[in-house]
PDB file of C-alpha atoms in Angstrom:
ATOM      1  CA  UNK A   1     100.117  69.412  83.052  1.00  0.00           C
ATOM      2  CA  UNK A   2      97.478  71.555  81.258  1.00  0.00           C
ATOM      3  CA  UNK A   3      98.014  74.662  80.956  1.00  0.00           C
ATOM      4  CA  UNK A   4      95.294  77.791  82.351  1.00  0.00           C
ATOM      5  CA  UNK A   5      93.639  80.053  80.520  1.00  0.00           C
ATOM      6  CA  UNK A   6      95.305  84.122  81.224  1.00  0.00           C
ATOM      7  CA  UNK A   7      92.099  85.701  82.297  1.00  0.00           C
ATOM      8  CA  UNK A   8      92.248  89.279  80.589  1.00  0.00           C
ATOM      9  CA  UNK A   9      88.865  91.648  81.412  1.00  0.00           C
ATOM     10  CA  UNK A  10      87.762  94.472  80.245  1.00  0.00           C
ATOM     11  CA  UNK A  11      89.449  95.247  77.319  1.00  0.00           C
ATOM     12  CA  UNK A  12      86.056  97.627  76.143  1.00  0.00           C
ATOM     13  CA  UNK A  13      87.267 101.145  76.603  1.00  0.00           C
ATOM     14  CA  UNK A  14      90.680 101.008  76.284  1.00  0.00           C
ATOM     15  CA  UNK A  15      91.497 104.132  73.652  1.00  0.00           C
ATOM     16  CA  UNK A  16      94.434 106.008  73.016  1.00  0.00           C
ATOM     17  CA  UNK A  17      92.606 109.110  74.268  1.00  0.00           C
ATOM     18  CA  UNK A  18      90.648 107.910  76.869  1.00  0.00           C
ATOM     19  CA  UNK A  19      91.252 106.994  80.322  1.00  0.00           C
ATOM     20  CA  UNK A  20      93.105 103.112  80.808  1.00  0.00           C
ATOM     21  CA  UNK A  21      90.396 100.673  81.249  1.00  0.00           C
ATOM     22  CA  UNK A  22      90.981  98.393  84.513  1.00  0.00           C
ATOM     23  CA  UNK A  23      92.752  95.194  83.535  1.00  0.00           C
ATOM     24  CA  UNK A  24      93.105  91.749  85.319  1.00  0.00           C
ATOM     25  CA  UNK A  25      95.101  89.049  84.503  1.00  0.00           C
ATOM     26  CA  UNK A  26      96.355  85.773  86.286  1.00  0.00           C
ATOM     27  CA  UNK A  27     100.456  85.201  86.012  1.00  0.00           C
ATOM     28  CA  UNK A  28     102.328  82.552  87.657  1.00  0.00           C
ATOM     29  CA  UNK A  29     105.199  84.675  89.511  1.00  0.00           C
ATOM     30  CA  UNK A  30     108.642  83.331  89.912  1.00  0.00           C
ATOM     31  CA  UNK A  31     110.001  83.138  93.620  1.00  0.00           C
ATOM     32  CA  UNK A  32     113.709  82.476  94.398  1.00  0.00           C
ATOM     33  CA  UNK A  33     114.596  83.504  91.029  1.00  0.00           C
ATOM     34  CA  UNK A  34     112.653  86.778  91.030  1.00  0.00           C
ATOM     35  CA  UNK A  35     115.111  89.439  91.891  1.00  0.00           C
ATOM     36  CA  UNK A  36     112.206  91.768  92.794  1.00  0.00           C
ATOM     37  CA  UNK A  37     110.803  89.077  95.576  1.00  0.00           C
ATOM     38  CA  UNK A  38     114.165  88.652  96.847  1.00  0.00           C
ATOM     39  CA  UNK A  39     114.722  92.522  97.339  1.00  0.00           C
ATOM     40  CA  UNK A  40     111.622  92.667  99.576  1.00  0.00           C
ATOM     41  CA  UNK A  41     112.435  89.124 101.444  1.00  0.00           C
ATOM     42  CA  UNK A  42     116.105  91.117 102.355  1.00  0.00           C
ATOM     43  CA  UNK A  43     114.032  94.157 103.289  1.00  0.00           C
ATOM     44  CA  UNK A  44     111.886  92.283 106.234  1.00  0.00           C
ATOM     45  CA  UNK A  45     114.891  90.106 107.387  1.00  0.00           C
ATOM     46  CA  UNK A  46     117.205  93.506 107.582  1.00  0.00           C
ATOM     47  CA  UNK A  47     114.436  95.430 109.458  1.00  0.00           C
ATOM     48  CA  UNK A  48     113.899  92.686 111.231  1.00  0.00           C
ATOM     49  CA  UNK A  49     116.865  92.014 112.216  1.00  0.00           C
ATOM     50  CA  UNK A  50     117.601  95.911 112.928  1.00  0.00           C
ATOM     51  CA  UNK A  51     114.145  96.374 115.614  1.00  0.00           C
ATOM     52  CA  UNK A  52     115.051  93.497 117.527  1.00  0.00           C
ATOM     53  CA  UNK A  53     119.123  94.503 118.107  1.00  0.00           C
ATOM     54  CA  UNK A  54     117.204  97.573 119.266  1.00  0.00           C
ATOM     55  CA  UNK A  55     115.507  95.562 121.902  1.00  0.00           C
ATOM     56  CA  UNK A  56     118.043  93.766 122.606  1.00  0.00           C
ATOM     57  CA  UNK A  57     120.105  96.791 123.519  1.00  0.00           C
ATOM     58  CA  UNK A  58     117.385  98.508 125.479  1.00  0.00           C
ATOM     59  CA  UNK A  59     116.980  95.121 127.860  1.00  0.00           C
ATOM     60  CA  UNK A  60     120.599  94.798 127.950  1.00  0.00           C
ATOM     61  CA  UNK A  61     121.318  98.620 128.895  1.00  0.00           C
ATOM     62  CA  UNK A  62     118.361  98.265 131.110  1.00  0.00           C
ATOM     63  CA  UNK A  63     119.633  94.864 132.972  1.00  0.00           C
ATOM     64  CA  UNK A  64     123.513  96.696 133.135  1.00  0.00           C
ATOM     65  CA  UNK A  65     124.800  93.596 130.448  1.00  0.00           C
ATOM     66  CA  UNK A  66     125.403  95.604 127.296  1.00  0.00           C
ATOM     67  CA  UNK A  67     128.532  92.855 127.373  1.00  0.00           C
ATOM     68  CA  UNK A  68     126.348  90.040 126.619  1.00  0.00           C
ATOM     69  CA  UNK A  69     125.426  91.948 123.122  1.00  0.00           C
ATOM     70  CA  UNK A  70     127.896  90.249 120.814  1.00  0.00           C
ATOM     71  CA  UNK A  71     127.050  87.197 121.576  1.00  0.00           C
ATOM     72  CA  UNK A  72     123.177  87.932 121.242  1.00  0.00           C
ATOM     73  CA  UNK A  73     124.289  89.253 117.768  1.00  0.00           C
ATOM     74  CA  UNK A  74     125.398  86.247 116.961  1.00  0.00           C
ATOM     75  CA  UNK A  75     122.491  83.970 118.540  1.00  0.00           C
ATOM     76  CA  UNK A  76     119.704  86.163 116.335  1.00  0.00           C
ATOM     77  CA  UNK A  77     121.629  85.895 113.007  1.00  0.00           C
ATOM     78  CA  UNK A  78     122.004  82.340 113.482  1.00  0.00           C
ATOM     79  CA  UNK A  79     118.321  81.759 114.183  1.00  0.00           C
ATOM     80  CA  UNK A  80     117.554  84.328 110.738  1.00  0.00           C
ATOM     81  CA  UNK A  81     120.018  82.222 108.637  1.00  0.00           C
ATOM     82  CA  UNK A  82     117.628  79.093 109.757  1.00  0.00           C
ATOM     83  CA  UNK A  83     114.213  80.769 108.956  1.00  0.00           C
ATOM     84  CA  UNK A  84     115.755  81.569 105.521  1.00  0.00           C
ATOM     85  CA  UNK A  85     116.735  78.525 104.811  1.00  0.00           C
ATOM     86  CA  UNK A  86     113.527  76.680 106.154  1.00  0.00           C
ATOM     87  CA  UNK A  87     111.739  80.200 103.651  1.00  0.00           C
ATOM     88  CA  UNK A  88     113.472  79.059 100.711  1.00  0.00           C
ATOM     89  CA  UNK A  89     112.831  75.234 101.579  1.00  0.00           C
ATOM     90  CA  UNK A  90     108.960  75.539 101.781  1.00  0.00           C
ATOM     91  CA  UNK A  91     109.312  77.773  98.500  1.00  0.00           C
ATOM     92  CA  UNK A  92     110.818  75.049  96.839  1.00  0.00           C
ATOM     93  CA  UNK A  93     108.801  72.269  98.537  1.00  0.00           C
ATOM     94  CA  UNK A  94     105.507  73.614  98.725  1.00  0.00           C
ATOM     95  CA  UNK A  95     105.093  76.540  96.166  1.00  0.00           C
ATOM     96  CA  UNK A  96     107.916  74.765  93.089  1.00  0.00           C
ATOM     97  CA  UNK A  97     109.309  78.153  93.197  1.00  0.00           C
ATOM     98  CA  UNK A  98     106.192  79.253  91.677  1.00  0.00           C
ATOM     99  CA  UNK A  99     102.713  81.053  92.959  1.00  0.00           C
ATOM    100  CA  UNK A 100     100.041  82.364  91.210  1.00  0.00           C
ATOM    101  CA  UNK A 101      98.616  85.441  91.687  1.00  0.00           C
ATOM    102  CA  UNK A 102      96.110  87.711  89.977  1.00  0.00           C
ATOM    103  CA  UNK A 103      96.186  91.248  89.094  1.00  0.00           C
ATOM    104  CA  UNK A 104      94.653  94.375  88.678  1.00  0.00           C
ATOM    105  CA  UNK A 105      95.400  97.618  86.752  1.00  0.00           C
ATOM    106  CA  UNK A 106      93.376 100.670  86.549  1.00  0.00           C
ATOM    107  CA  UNK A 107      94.201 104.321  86.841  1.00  0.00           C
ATOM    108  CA  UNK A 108      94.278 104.552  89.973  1.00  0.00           C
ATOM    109  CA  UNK A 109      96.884 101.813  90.862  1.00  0.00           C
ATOM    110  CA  UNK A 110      97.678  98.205  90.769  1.00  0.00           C
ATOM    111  CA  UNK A 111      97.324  95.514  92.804  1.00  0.00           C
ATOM    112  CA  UNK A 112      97.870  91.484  92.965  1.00  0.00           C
ATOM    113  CA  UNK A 113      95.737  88.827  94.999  1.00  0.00           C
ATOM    114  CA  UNK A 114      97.724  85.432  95.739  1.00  0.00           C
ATOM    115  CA  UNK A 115      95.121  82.556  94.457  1.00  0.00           C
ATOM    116  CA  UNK A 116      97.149  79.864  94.997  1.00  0.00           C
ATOM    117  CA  UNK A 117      95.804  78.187  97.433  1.00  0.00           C
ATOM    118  CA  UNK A 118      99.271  76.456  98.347  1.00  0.00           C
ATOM    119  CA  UNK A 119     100.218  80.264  99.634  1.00  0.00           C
ATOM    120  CA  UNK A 120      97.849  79.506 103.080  1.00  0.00           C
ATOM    121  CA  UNK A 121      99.677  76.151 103.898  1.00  0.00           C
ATOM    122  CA  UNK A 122     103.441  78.028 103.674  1.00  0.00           C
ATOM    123  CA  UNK A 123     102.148  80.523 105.944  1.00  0.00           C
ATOM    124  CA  UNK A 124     100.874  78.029 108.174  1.00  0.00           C
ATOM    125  CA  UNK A 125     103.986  75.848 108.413  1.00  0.00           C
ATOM    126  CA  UNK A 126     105.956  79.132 108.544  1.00  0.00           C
ATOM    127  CA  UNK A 127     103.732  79.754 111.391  1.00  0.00           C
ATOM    128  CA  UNK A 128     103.647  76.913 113.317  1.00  0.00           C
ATOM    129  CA  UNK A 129     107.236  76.122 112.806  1.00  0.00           C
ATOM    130  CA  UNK A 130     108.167  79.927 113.977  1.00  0.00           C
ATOM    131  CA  UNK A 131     106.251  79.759 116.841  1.00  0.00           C
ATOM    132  CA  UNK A 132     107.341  75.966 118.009  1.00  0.00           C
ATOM    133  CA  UNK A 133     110.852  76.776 117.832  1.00  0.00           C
ATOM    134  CA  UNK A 134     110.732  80.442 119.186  1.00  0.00           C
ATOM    135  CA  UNK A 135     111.834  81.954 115.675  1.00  0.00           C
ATOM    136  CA  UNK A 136     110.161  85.439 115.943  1.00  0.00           C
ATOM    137  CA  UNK A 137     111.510  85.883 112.364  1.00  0.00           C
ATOM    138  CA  UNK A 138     109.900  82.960 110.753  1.00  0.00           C
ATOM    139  CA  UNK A 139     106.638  83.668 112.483  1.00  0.00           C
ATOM    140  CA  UNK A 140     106.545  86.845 111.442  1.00  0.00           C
ATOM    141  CA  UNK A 141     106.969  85.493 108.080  1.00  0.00           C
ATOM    142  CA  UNK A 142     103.903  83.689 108.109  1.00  0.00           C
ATOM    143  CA  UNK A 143     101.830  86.177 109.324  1.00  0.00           C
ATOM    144  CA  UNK A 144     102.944  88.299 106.687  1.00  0.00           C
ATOM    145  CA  UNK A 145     102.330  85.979 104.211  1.00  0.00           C
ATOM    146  CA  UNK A 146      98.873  85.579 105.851  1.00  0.00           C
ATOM    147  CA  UNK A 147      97.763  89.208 105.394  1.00  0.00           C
ATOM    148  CA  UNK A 148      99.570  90.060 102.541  1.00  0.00           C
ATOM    149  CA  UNK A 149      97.997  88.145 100.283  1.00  0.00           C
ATOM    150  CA  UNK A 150      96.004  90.865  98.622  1.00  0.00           C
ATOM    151  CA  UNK A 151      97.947  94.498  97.938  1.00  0.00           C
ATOM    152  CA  UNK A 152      97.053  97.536  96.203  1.00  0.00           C
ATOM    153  CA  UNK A 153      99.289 100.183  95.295  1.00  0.00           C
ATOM    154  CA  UNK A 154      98.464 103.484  93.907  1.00  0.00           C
ATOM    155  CA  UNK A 155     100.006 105.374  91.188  1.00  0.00           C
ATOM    156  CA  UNK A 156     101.116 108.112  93.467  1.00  0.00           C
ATOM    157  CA  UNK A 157     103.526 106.269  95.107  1.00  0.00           C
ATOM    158  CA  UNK A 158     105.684 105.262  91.657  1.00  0.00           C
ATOM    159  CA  UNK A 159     107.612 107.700  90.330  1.00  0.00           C
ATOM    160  CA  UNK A 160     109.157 105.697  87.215  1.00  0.00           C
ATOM    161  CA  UNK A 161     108.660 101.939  85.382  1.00  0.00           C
ATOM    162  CA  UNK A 162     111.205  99.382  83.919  1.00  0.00           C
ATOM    163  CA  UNK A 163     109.937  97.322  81.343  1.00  0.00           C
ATOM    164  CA  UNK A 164     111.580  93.453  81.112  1.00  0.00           C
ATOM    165  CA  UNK A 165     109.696  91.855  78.100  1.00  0.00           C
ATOM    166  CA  UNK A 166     112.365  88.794  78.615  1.00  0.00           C
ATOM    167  CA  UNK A 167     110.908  88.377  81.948  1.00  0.00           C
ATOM    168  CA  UNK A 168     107.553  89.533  81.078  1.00  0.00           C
ATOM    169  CA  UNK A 169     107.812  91.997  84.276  1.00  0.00           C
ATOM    170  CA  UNK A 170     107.765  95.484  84.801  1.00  0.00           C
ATOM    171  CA  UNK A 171     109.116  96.834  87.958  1.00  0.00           C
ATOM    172  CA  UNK A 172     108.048  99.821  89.268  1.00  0.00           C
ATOM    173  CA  UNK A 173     110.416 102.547  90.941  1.00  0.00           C
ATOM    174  CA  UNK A 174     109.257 103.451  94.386  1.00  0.00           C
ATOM    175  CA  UNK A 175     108.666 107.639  94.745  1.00  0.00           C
ATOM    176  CA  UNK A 176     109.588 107.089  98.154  1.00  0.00           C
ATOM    177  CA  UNK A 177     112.093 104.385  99.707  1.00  0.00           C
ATOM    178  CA  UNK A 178     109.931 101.357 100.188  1.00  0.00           C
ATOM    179  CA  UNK A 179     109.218  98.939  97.228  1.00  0.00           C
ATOM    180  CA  UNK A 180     105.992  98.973  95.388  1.00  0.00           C
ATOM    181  CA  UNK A 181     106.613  95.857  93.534  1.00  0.00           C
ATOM    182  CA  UNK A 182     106.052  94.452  90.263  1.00  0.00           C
ATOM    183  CA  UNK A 183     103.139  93.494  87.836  1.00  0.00           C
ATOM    184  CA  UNK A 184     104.288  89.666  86.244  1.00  0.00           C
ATOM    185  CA  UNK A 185     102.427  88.859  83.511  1.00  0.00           C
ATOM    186  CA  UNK A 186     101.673  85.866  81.131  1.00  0.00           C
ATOM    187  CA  UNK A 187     102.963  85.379  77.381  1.00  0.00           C
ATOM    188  CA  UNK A 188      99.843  86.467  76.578  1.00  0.00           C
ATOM    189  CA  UNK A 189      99.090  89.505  78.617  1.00  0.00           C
ATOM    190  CA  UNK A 190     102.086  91.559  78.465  1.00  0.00           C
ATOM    191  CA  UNK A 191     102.028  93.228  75.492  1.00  0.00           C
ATOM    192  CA  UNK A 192      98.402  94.540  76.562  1.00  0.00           C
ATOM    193  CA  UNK A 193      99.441  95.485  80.296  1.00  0.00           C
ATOM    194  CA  UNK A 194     102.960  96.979  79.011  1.00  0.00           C
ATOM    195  CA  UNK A 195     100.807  99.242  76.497  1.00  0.00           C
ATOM    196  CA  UNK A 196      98.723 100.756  79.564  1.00  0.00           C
ATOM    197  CA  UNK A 197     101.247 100.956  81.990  1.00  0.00           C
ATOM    198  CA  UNK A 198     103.169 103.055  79.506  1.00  0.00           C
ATOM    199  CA  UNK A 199     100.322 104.854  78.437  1.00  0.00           C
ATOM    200  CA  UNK A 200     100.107 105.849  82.596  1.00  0.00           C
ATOM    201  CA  UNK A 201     103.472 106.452  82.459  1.00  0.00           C
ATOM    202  CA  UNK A 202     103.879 108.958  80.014  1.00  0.00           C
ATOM    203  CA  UNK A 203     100.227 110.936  81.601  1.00  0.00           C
ATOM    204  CA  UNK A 204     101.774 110.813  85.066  1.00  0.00           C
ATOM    205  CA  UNK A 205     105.790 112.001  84.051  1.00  0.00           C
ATOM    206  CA  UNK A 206     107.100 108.664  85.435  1.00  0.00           C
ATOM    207  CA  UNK A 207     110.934 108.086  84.382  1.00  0.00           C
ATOM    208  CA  UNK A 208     110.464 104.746  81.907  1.00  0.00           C
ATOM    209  CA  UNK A 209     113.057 102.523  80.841  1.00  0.00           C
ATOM    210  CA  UNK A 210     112.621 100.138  78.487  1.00  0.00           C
TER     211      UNK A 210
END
C-alpha cells in the first residue's frame, strides 16, 4: 500500500524570534493502542455512566422504588460493557485501529480535523446500532463521533507538554481537569511540530517534559 505524502504548510516565517508560523500536517493516529484516546473513551463512558445513575435515582425516588436500583446498576453496566465492545469492534473492523486526521498549529492553539472518510460510517453504525437496540451509550457515541470530527483547542487551556518522540506524540497537560488531547505526528513532521510547540512552551511558562 503506497504510502501519502505528510502535508507540512507554511514553513515561511518560522524564526527563532518571531511569532510560530501556523503549521498543518496529516498523521495517521493510533486508536486502541493510544493511551491518550483511551483516557478520553473512559472519560465519556464514566460520565456517562454517572448522569444516567442520576436519573435513574431521581425516577426511582420519584416512583417510591429506590429498591429496584441495584439491579438497574447492573442492567446499565451490562449494556456499557456491550457498546465497548461493539466501540472497539468497529475500531478494529472499520478504522484497522487507525484514522487519519489533520492538524493545525498556530499561536493561538491547535486543532485536528478527522479526514478519513471511514470516521462517518463508524459513527453511523454506532448510530444506528445504538439507537436499534436502545443503547443510549453507543448512540451517544456516534453522535459524538459525528460532531467531533473537527476540534480546536487554545493555548490557554494547557498548562504544560510531554514530548514522546518514540511515539511521535506530544500530550498536552490540561490547565483545568478535562483533556485537551494530543498532536500525533508523522516521521516526518515531528521534529518540526516538537520545535514550535516547545518554542510555545517555553513563551507561555508551560511545565515541559521531555
Amino acid at each position: 500500500m503506497s504510502r501519502r505524502k505528510t502535508e507540512i504548510l507554511p514553513k515561511v516565517g518560522d524564526t527563532e524570534k518571531g511569532p510560530v508560523a501556523p503549521l498543518t500536517w496529516v498523521a495517521d493516529v493510533p486508536l486502541l493502542t493510544n493511551p491518550v484516546i483511551l483516557r478520553a473513551f473512559g472519560l465519556v463512558f464514566v460520565f456517562a455512566y454517572l448522569l444516567i445513575i442520576v436519573i435513574f435515582v431521581a425516577v426511582l425516588a420519584q416512583q417510591g422504588e429506590l429498591g429496584r436500583l441495584p439491579t438497574a446498576m447492573i442492567a446499565l453496566l451490562v449494556g456499557m460493557a456491550v457498546a465497548a465492545g461493539l466501540m472497539v469492534l468497529v475500531m478494529v473492523v472499520v478504522f484497522r485501529n487507525r484514522m487519519r486526521c489533520r492538524f493545525v498549529l498556530d499561536e493561538d492553539g491547535f486543532g485536528s480535523t478527522v479526514v478519513d472518510r471511514r470516521a462517518q460510517i463508524g459513527a453511523s453504525l454506532a448510530l444506528a446500532v445504538g439507537a436499534g437496540s436502545g443503547n443510549a451509550t453507543l448512540a451517544g457515541a456516534g453522535l459524538a463521533a459525528s460532531s467531533g470530527q473537527r476540534e480546536y483547542t487554545a493555548w490557554r487551556r494547557v498548562a504544560g507538554v510531554r514530548f514522546q518522540p518514540e511515539a511521535r506524540r506530544i500530550v498536552m497537560t490540561a490547565a483545568g481537569w478535562w483533556p485537551v488531547g494530543a498532536l500525533h505526528c508523522s516521521e516526518q513532521s515531528y521534529a518540526d511540530v516538537a520545535h514550535r510547540v516547545r518554542r510555545i512552551a517555553e513563551s507561555r511558562g508551560f511545565d515541559i517534559d521531555g
